[in-house]
Amino acid sequence: MNRTLDIAMVATPWFELPPTAYGGIESMCADLIDGLVELGHKVTVIGVGANGTKGDFIATDPAPQGEKRLGRTGPEVLHAARVGQVLRTLRPDIVHDHSSAGPLQAGQRPVPTVVTAHGPVSGENGDYYRALADSVSLVAISRAQQHQAPELPWAGQVHNAVRTLDHPFRERKGERVLFLGRIAADKGVHLAIDAAREAGRAITIAGRCNDPDEEPYFEREVVPRLGEDAQWVGEVDLRAKRELLAEAHCLIFPICWEEPFGMVMIEAMACGTPVVALRRGSVPEIVEHGVTGFVCERPEELADAIRTVGRLAPRDCRARVLDRFDTSRMAEAYASLYHLLARRTDPW
């Protein structure tokens, strides 16, 4: 029988756990913490602001940095320095670090540091992970992500997850297609609108567009396509997001890059809503073609998929998430990995 572990979970400095709206990493982190506590492990969360998880909590700052400072070096470095101070007093069995700068200190610790690759593993990100190869255990969030950079120091692969029962299930769906995500070219918003319109369905577009790099795309490709049958409602909070997902005829996910994991797909399926997506990145690992949605090879196939997706059973979508992508599965997988990596003596 595996022993109880003392886990230090390092969050980002940007948002509280769980986040109230935007914050995919923070949402995953909060669910993982609660899942590990429910398995009987001791989890100490090092984050910012207030604690909304079941773990013990130590704040490096009384307030989150927020979206306006997202990605700036100063908050990351200061957070990492304070995390280092806290860890020297905790003496955990293992550290799981979700921040960007924190893993730079991993080589100074006598216990393993797990780092989940939440984003792309190419370019500078890939170079960063390669530079950390001797000091961290890297975890992929999909097989597709691993295959993009097989030379990285992968310690394992664990899919992201959601608390299935927290998502409202609806058997009878509405008429509108839903796009939910960043309003960016690599998300294929224009493809979503065109496909829904060709299929004779209205579409609701929910997502933030406050990045200066994304505004030209929004003005050029999205705004001219808006109308009565294509409405943009902006960014929505957690409750509204789940209501939109449960009500939608289907979620459309016409991704245009090798996204390592699309959380919105499993959120939709947890609500019993099927997914129509393009075969990019992790999509074939998440969507079971003909059961929980349709995986299309080309944008031209999306409209036909929207026309036929209503034949799929909402209960099958929810059942697949409960079986494969529930928080309990993710927590068990990470706990198993921690046990493999953690030393059995007291290295401190």
XYZ file of C-alpha atoms in Angstrom:
348
model
C 0.000 0.000 0.000
C 1.400 3.420 -0.949
C 2.120 5.767 1.922
C 0.565 9.191 2.381
C 2.625 11.878 0.687
C 3.390 15.419 1.793
C 2.998 17.420 -1.439
C 3.864 21.059 -2.040
C 1.746 22.433 -4.888
C 3.112 25.662 -6.356
C 0.489 27.721 -8.182
C 1.033 30.692 -10.487
C 1.039 34.291 -9.213
C -1.725 35.373 -11.597
C -5.036 34.034 -10.270
C -6.535 32.536 -7.137
C -7.484 28.864 -6.894
C -9.955 28.130 -8.325
C -10.190 31.047 -10.771
C -13.490 32.887 -11.121
C -13.297 33.142 -14.923
C -10.152 32.876 -17.042
C -7.378 30.620 -15.727
C -7.024 27.175 -17.263
C -3.859 26.235 -15.363
C -5.333 27.448 -12.092
C -8.549 25.501 -12.667
C -6.637 22.279 -13.331
C -4.396 22.926 -10.324
C -7.348 23.492 -7.958
C -9.066 20.291 -9.089
C -5.855 18.293 -8.718
C -5.307 19.595 -5.170
C -8.821 18.625 -4.094
C -8.482 15.206 -5.729
C -5.194 14.505 -3.938
C -6.627 15.560 -0.571
C -9.597 13.268 -1.164
C -7.114 10.425 -1.727
C -5.692 11.123 1.737
C -2.532 13.028 0.843
C -1.377 16.189 2.604
C -1.192 19.076 0.137
C 0.195 22.496 0.935
C -0.665 25.068 -1.691
C 1.700 27.977 -2.272
C -0.212 30.602 -4.220
C -1.656 34.102 -4.093
C -4.787 35.716 -2.711
C -7.311 33.521 -0.928
C -7.598 29.738 -0.869
C -10.575 27.998 -2.453
C -9.151 24.460 -2.322
C -9.141 21.646 0.245
C -5.384 21.932 0.753
C -3.502 23.957 3.350
C -2.526 27.356 1.996
C 0.405 29.758 2.158
C 0.205 32.998 0.183
C 3.229 34.673 -1.367
C 1.089 37.755 -1.996
C -2.274 38.813 -0.500
C -3.656 39.593 -3.968
C -3.319 37.869 -7.347
C -1.461 39.757 -10.049
C -4.370 39.427 -12.457
C -4.686 39.317 -16.199
C -3.243 42.791 -16.817
C 0.179 41.702 -15.533
C -0.009 38.175 -16.943
C 3.331 37.037 -18.341
C 5.470 39.797 -16.847
C 8.826 38.754 -15.458
C 8.748 40.702 -12.185
C 5.770 38.961 -10.543
C 7.034 35.528 -11.635
C 10.519 36.040 -10.208
C 9.274 37.516 -6.924
C 6.757 34.677 -6.532
C 9.480 32.092 -7.215
C 11.812 33.661 -4.635
C 9.118 33.607 -1.971
C 8.163 30.036 -2.884
C 11.788 29.014 -2.304
C 11.665 30.503 1.180
C 8.433 28.671 1.997
C 9.669 25.300 0.715
C 12.688 25.388 3.007
C 10.313 25.433 5.972
C 7.884 22.783 4.659
C 10.224 19.907 3.735
C 7.727 18.071 1.478
C 8.165 14.674 -0.171
C 7.656 16.190 -3.596
C 7.100 19.573 -5.222
C 4.680 20.047 -8.116
C 5.404 23.436 -9.673
C 2.936 25.063 -12.096
C 4.718 28.428 -12.246
C 7.138 29.523 -14.962
C 10.171 30.704 -12.981
C 9.847 28.335 -10.014
C 11.380 25.256 -11.706
C 14.680 27.145 -12.035
C 15.231 26.385 -8.339
C 14.498 22.672 -8.652
C 18.169 21.692 -8.775
C 18.681 23.166 -5.311
C 16.079 20.899 -3.691
C 16.760 17.440 -2.268
C 13.305 16.184 -3.378
C 11.877 15.730 -6.906
C 10.144 18.596 -8.667
C 7.314 17.716 -11.056
C 6.542 20.208 -13.799
C 3.426 19.904 -15.962
C 3.931 21.229 -19.494
C 0.752 23.292 -19.714
C 1.561 24.944 -23.037
C 3.515 24.428 -26.252
C 6.752 22.443 -26.127
C 8.319 23.986 -29.224
C 10.485 27.069 -29.652
C 11.666 28.819 -26.496
C 9.389 26.693 -24.319
C 11.060 23.546 -25.600
C 14.503 25.048 -25.070
C 13.517 25.932 -21.492
C 12.359 22.396 -20.716
C 15.515 20.953 -22.261
C 17.621 23.209 -20.038
C 15.729 21.849 -17.004
C 16.234 18.223 -18.029
C 18.588 17.348 -15.160
C 16.508 18.922 -12.408
C 12.779 18.335 -13.073
C 10.395 15.525 -13.981
C 8.295 16.754 -16.894
C 4.699 15.611 -17.365
C 2.849 15.859 -20.674
C -0.881 16.576 -20.773
C -1.418 14.492 -23.919
C 0.322 11.945 -26.120
C 0.204 14.485 -28.933
C 2.260 16.883 -26.844
C 4.846 14.204 -26.097
C 5.125 13.288 -29.768
C 5.868 16.922 -30.676
C 9.057 16.808 -28.584
C 9.973 13.181 -27.785
C 13.504 14.154 -26.732
C 12.315 16.122 -23.689
C 12.773 14.574 -20.209
C 9.247 13.189 -19.967
C 8.490 11.403 -16.713
C 4.940 10.566 -17.733
C 1.713 11.703 -19.346
C -1.501 12.618 -17.510
C -4.581 14.051 -19.187
C -6.177 17.123 -17.682
C -9.557 16.580 -16.077
C -12.727 18.159 -14.704
C -15.070 17.437 -11.827
C -17.728 15.817 -13.979
C -20.563 16.057 -11.470
C -20.024 19.805 -11.056
C -21.114 20.272 -14.664
C -24.862 20.497 -15.345
C -26.043 17.626 -17.529
C -28.772 18.305 -20.076
C -30.326 15.626 -22.252
C -32.294 17.967 -24.495
C -30.093 20.446 -26.284
C -30.739 23.887 -27.694
C -30.530 24.983 -31.298
C -27.366 27.100 -31.243
C -23.811 25.938 -31.851
C -21.269 27.214 -29.315
C -17.698 28.441 -29.741
C -15.976 28.990 -26.399
C -12.376 30.177 -26.178
C -9.935 32.927 -27.011
C -10.872 35.000 -30.036
C -7.654 34.193 -31.878
C -6.664 32.983 -35.332
C -5.234 29.709 -34.032
C -8.610 28.913 -32.456
C -10.360 29.107 -35.833
C -13.264 31.354 -34.806
C -13.916 32.355 -38.415
C -14.111 28.681 -39.402
C -16.634 28.073 -36.606
C -18.912 30.866 -37.833
C -18.705 29.779 -41.471
C -19.418 26.133 -40.630
C -22.400 26.900 -38.400
C -23.864 29.238 -41.004
C -23.419 26.648 -43.774
C -25.109 24.047 -41.561
C -28.078 26.381 -41.031
C -27.383 26.847 -37.331
C -26.963 30.023 -35.323
C -23.789 30.268 -33.287
C -22.881 31.900 -29.975
C -19.250 32.990 -29.623
C -18.075 33.354 -26.025
C -14.518 34.328 -25.248
C -12.157 37.130 -24.398
C -10.505 39.418 -26.889
C -8.279 41.813 -24.976
C -4.864 40.889 -26.326
C -3.500 43.574 -28.701
C -2.000 40.813 -30.881
C -5.465 39.276 -31.360
C -7.484 42.437 -32.019
C -6.513 42.754 -35.732
C -7.732 39.194 -36.346
C -10.967 39.923 -34.493
C -11.630 43.074 -36.523
C -10.633 41.505 -39.854
C -12.127 37.992 -39.656
C -14.737 37.913 -36.889
C -16.545 41.263 -36.811
C -17.591 41.130 -40.524
C -19.107 37.694 -39.923
C -21.224 38.684 -36.905
C -24.996 39.040 -37.192
C -28.275 37.691 -35.848
C -27.087 34.144 -36.468
C -23.556 34.754 -35.134
C -23.443 36.610 -31.838
C -20.374 37.411 -29.745
C -21.157 37.656 -26.014
C -17.616 38.316 -24.748
C -15.971 36.571 -21.816
C -18.328 34.785 -19.414
C -17.976 33.674 -15.812
C -17.909 30.054 -14.651
C -21.652 29.720 -14.093
C -22.581 31.261 -17.441
C -19.957 29.157 -19.201
C -21.417 25.924 -17.873
C -24.953 27.000 -18.777
C -23.853 27.751 -22.343
C -22.075 24.393 -22.605
C -25.074 22.449 -21.297
C -27.532 24.241 -23.585
C -25.513 24.101 -26.829
C -26.468 21.894 -29.766
C -22.747 21.131 -29.968
C -19.396 22.704 -29.211
C -17.344 23.543 -32.283
C -13.571 23.363 -31.875
C -11.933 24.121 -35.245
C -8.436 24.399 -33.823
C -5.695 25.553 -36.220
C -2.603 24.539 -34.261
C -1.316 21.509 -32.388
C -2.970 22.414 -29.085
C -1.726 20.048 -26.358
C -5.079 19.821 -24.560
C -8.391 21.605 -25.061
C -10.123 21.726 -21.668
C -13.313 23.111 -23.175
C -13.867 19.819 -25.021
C -14.125 17.756 -21.843
C -16.132 20.522 -20.143
C -18.664 20.323 -22.970
C -18.839 16.534 -22.929
C -19.271 16.563 -19.133
C -22.463 18.550 -19.792
C -23.553 15.925 -22.333
C -22.706 18.174 -25.274
C -20.898 16.602 -28.249
C -17.883 18.210 -29.920
C -17.233 18.921 -33.595
C -13.503 19.499 -34.075
C -10.613 19.447 -36.502
C -7.982 16.722 -36.152
C -5.186 18.748 -34.596
C -3.155 18.238 -31.430
C -4.911 16.233 -28.730
C -8.361 16.253 -30.387
C -8.326 12.532 -31.415
C -7.353 11.563 -27.829
C -10.304 13.434 -26.357
C -13.157 13.171 -28.869
C -14.321 9.646 -29.697
C -15.434 9.926 -33.308
C -19.070 8.963 -33.729
C -19.666 8.669 -29.975
C -18.805 11.953 -28.240
C -18.507 14.036 -31.395
C -16.938 14.139 -34.817
C -13.262 14.592 -35.674
C -12.991 16.262 -39.084
C -9.981 16.177 -41.363
C -10.707 19.442 -43.183
C -12.708 22.633 -42.440
C -15.042 21.772 -45.321
C -16.322 18.778 -43.309
C -17.401 20.789 -40.256
C -20.838 21.818 -41.548
C -21.908 18.235 -42.312
C -20.709 17.174 -38.873
C -22.826 19.899 -37.261
C -25.858 18.688 -39.220
C -25.502 15.121 -37.949
C -24.085 15.596 -34.444
C -27.575 15.724 -32.912
C -27.835 11.949 -33.409
C -25.213 11.342 -30.708
C -26.305 10.507 -27.169
C -25.576 13.126 -24.473
C -25.324 10.377 -21.850
C -22.449 8.770 -23.768
C -20.571 12.077 -23.735
C -20.898 12.414 -19.970
C -20.097 8.760 -19.315
C -16.837 8.984 -21.289
C -15.717 12.020 -19.286
C -16.583 10.340 -15.999
C -14.587 7.295 -17.036
C -11.545 8.940 -18.658
C -11.330 12.636 -17.781
C -12.656 13.002 -14.247
C -10.564 14.665 -11.530
C -10.404 11.397 -9.594
C -8.535 9.766 -12.517
C -6.114 12.667 -12.821
C -5.372 12.705 -9.078
C -4.750 8.948 -9.016
C -2.379 9.195 -11.981
C -0.361 12.027 -10.449
C -0.255 10.291 -7.066
C 1.170 7.176 -8.722
C 3.813 9.281 -10.451
C 4.694 11.066 -7.211
C 5.214 7.735 -5.475
C 7.569 6.580 -8.216
C 9.616 9.747 -7.918
C 9.567 10.450 -4.187
C 12.382 9.158 -2.027
C 11.461 6.871 0.842
C 13.897 8.409 3.350
C 13.921 11.979 4.668
C 16.278 13.840 2.306
C 15.925 17.064 4.241
